[in-house]
Coordinates of C-alpha atoms in Angstrom, one line a residue:
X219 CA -2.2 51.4 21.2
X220 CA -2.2 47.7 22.0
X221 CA 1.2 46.0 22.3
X222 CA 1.9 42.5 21.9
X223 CA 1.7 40.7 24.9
X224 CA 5.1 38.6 26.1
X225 CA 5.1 35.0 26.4
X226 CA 8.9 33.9 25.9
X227 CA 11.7 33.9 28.1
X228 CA 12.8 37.1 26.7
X229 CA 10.9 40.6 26.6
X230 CA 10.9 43.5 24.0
X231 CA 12.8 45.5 27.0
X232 CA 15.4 42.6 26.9
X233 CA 15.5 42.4 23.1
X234 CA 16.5 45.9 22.9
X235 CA 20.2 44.9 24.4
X236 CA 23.0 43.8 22.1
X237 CA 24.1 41.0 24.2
X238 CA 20.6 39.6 24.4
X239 CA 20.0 39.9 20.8
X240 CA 23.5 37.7 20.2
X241 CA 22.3 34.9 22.7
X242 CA 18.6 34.5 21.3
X243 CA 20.0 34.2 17.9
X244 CA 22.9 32.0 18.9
X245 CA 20.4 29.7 20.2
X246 CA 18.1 29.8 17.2
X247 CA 21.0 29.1 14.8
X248 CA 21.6 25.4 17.5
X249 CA 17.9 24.7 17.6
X250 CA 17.6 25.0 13.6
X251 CA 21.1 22.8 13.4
X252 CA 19.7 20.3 15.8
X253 CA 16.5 20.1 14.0
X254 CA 18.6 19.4 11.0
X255 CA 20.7 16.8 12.3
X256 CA 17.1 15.2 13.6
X257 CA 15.2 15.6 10.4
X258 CA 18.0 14.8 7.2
X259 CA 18.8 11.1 8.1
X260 CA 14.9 10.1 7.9
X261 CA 14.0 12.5 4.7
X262 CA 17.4 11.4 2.9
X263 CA 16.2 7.5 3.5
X264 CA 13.0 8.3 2.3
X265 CA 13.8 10.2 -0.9
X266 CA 16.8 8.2 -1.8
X267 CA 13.9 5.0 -1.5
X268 CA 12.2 6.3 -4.4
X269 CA 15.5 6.2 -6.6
X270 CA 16.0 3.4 -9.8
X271 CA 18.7 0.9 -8.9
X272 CA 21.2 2.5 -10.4
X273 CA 21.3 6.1 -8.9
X274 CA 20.6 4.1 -5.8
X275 CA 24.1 2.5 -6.0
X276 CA 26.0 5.3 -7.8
X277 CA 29.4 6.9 -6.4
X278 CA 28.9 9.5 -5.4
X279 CA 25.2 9.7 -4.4
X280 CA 23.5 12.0 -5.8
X281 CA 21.7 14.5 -3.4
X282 CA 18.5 15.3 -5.1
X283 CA 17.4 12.6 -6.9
X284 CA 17.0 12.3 -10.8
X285 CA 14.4 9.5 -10.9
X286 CA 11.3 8.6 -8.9
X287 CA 9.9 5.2 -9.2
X288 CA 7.0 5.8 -6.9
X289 CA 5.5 2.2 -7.9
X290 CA 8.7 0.2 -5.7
X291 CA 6.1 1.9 -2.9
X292 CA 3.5 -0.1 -3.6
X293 CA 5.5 -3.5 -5.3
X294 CA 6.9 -3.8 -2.0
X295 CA 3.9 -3.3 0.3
X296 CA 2.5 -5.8 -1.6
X297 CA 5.2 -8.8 -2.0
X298 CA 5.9 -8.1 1.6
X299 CA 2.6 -7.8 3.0
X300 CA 3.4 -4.8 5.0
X301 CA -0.5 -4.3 5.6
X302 CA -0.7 -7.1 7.9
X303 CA 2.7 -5.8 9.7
X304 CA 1.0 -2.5 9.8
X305 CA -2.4 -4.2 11.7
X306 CA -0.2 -6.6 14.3
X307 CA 1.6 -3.1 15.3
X308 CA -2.2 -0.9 15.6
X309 CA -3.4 -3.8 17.4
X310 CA -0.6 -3.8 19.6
X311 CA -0.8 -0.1 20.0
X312 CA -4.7 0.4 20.4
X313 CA -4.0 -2.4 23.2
X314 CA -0.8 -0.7 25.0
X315 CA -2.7 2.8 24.9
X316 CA -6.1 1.0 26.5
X317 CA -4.1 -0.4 29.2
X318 CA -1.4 2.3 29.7
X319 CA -4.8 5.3 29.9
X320 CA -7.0 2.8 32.1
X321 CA -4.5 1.6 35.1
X322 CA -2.1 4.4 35.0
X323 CA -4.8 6.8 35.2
X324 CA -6.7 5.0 37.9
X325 CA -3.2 4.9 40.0
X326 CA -2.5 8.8 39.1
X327 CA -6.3 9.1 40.6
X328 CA -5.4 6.7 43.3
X329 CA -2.7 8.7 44.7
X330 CA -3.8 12.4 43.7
X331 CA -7.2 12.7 44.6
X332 CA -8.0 9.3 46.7
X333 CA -5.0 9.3 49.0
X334 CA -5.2 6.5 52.0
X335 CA -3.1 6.2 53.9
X336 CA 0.5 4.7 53.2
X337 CA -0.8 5.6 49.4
X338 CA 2.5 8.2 50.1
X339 CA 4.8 5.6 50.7
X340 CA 3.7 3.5 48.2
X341 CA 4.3 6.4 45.4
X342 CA 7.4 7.4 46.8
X343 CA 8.4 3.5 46.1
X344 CA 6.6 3.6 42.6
X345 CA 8.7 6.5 41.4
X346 CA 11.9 5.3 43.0
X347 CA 11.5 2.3 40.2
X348 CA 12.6 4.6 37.4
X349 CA 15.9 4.6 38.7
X350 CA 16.2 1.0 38.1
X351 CA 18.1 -0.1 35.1
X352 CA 15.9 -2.2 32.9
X353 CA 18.5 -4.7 32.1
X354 CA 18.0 -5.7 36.0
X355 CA 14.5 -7.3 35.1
X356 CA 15.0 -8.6 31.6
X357 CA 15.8 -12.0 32.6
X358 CA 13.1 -12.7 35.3
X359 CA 10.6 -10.8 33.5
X360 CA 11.2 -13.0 29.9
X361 CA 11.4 -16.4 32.4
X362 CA 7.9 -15.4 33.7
X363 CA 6.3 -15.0 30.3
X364 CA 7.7 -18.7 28.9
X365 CA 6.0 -19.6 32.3
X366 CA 3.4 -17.1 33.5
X367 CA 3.1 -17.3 37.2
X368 CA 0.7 -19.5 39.0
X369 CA -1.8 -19.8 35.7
X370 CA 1.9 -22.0 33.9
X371 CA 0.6 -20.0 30.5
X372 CA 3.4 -19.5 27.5
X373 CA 2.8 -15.6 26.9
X374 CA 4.6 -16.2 23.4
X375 CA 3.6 -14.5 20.1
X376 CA 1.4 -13.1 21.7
X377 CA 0.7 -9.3 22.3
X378 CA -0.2 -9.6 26.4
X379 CA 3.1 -9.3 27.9
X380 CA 3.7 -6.0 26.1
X381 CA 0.1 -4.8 27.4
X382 CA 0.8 -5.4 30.7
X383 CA 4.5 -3.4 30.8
X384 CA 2.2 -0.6 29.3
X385 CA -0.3 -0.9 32.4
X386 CA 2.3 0.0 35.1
X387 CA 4.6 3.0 33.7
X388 CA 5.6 5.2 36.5
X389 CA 6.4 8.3 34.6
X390 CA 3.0 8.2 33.2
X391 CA 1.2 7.6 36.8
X392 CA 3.4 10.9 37.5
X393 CA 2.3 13.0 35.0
X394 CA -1.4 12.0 35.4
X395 CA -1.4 12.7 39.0
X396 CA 0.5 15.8 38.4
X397 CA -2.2 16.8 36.3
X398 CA -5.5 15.7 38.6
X399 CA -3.9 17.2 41.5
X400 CA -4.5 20.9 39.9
X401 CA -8.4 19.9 39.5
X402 CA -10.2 21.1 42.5
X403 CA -10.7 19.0 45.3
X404 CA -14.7 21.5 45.2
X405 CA -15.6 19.8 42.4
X406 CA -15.0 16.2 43.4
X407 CA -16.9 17.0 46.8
X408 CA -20.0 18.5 44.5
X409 CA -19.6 15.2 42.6
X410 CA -20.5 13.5 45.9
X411 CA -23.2 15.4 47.2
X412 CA -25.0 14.2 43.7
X413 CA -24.3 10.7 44.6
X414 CA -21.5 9.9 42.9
X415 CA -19.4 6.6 43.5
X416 CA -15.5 7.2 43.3
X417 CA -15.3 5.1 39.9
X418 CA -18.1 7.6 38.6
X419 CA -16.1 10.7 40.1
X420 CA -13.6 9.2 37.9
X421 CA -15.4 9.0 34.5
X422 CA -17.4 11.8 34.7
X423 CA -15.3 14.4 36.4
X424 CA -11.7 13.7 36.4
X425 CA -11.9 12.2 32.4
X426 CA -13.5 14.9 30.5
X427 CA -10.9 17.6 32.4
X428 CA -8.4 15.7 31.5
X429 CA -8.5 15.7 27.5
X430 CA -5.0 17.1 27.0
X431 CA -2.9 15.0 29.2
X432 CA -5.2 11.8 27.9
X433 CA -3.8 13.1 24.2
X434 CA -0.2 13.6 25.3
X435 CA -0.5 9.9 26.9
X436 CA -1.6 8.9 23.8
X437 CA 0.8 10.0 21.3
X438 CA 3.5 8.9 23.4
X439 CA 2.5 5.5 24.3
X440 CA 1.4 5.0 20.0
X441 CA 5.0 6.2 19.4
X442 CA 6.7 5.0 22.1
X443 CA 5.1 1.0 20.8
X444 CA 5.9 1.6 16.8
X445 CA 9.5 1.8 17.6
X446 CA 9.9 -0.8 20.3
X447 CA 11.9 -3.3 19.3
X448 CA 13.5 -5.7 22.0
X449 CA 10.6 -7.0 23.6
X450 CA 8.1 -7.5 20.5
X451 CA 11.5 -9.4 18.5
X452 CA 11.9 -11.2 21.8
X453 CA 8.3 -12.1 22.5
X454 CA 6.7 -12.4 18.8
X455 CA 8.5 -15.2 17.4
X456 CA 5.6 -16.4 14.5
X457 CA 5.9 -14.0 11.3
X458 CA 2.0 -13.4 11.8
X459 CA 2.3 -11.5 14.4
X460 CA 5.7 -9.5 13.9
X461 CA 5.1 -5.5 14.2
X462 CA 6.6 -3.4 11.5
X463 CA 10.5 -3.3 13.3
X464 CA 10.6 -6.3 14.1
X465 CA 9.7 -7.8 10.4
X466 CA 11.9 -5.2 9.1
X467 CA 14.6 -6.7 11.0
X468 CA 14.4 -10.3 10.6
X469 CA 13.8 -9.8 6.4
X470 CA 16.6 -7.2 5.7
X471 CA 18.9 -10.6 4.9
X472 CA 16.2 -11.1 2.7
X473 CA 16.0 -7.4 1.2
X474 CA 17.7 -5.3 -1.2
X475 CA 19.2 -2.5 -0.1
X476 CA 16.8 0.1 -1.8
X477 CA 13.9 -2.4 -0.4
X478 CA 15.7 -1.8 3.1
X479 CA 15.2 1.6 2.4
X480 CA 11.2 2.2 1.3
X481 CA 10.6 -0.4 4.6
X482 CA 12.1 1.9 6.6
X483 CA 10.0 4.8 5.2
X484 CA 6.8 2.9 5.9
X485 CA 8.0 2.5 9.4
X486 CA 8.9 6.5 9.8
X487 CA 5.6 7.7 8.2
X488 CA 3.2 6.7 10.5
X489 CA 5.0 8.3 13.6
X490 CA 5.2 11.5 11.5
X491 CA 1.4 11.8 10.1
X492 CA 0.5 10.9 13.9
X493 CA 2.6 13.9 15.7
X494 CA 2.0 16.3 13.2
X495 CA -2.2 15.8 13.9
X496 CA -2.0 15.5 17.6
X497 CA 0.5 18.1 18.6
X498 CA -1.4 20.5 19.5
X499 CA -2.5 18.0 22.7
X500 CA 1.1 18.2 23.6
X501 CA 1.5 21.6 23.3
X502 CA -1.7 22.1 24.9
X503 CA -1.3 19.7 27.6
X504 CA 1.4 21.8 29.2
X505 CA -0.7 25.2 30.1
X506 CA -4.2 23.2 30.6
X507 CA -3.9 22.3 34.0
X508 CA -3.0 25.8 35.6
X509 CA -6.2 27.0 33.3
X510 CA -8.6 24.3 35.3
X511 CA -6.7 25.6 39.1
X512 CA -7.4 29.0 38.0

């Protein structure tokens, strides 16, 4: 008879004990309150966005709603023209994840597989930047976009500077040379015996291994851009090219409270579709690399 193989923490042998039992359900019960906690605030906004005006403002709120007025949805993508907020923010994003895949991945190659010599120094220097606070370089770093550098460009309203942060992340050059340094070094040296240059080892070897940590990146960085907020409000200044947050922030004076509320649905929603069709790359991501060592 074939018994279920064990992949928690915990075994069936473990299970078996009282005291075992107490603490895996004791932890359930916090995860499922945490996940509560986490989910309510965003599914009461969005339900209590589709209420008429008046059970909107009654006292006290009602908890399920009585009325659905799913056309305010549409009334309001409309008069606001939430579609052109919606493209400024995708063109943003499609940017920040081209930039973010392309030079953190190079560096992550650069210092996994490549390795000159200092390159060890020069990660341990890389890494040691996550410890800085990033108020330390909000100043300098706004100065130099009003005056880029050398070239004397404004950077202004326009979606550059934001690229460019995305180009240098240290966490992400971690994780991708984390993940290349598990691809063996045999396969890179087969790579050269067939003539390939290091930028073709690159993008014929190291890319198509690496399809779980590329969709992980990805996720994150699309996420991680919807809900910035200080340096798009600070750098987008012209209403055509305000992302979602930040037009939802500089019209709320504008907005009625309800109309506060459906905005902030069609910023949650996207975040939401997008995690719930790419998490299996996250979930996958973590086990992928020992099954490419192995």
């Amino acid at each position: 008879m074939k018994t279920k193989e064990n992949i928690g923490i915990i075994g069936n042998i473990e299970y078996k004990s009282p005291g075992v039992r107490v603490l895996y359900w004791s932890i359930f019960t916090l995860m499922i309150v945490i996940a509560a906690i986490c989910i309510l605030p965003p599914v009461w906004i969005m339900v209590s966005s589709l209420k008429d005006i008046r059970e909107f403002y009654s006292i006290p709120p009602t908890l399920i709603p009585r009325t659905f007025e799913i056309g305010k949805l549409w009334d309001t993508w409309k008069e606001f023209n939430f579609l052109n907020y919606y493209l400024n923010t995708g063109y943003l994003a499609v940017g920040s994840i081209v930039f973010c895949l392309s030079f953190n991945g190079l560096a992550g190659y650069f210092f996994s597989k490549l390795k000159p010599r200092g390159s060890s120094l020069l990660f341990v220097l890389i890494v040691w930047t996550v410890m800085i606070p990033n108020t330390v370089g909000m100043v300098p770093l706004f100065s130099n976009l009003i005056d880029f550098p050398l070239l004397h460009l404004n950077l202004t309203n326009t979606f550059w500077p934001m690229w460019f942060m995305a180009a240098v992340n240290p966490v992400v050059i971690l994780i991708f040379k984390n993940f290349f340094d598990v691809i063996p070094q045999s396969l890179l040296e087969a790579a050269k015996i067939d003539g390939a240059t290091t930028i073709g080892i690159f993008i014929r070897v190291i890319l198509p291994l690496s399809t779980p940590v590329i969709g992980t990146i990805t996720v994150l960085t699309m996420n991680s851009v919807w809900q910035d907020f200080f340096w798009p409000f600070m750098v987008l200044k012209d209403q055509s090219t305000w992302s979602v947050i930040v037009a939802i922030y500089n019209l709320k004076a504008s907005l009625p409270q309800d109309i506060q509320f459906i905005a902030l649905t069609f910023a949650i929603l996207p975040p939401i579709v997008l995690f719930i069709f790419f998490q299996k790359y996250i979930m996958s991501g973590q086990s992928y690399g020992g099954s490419i060592k192995g």
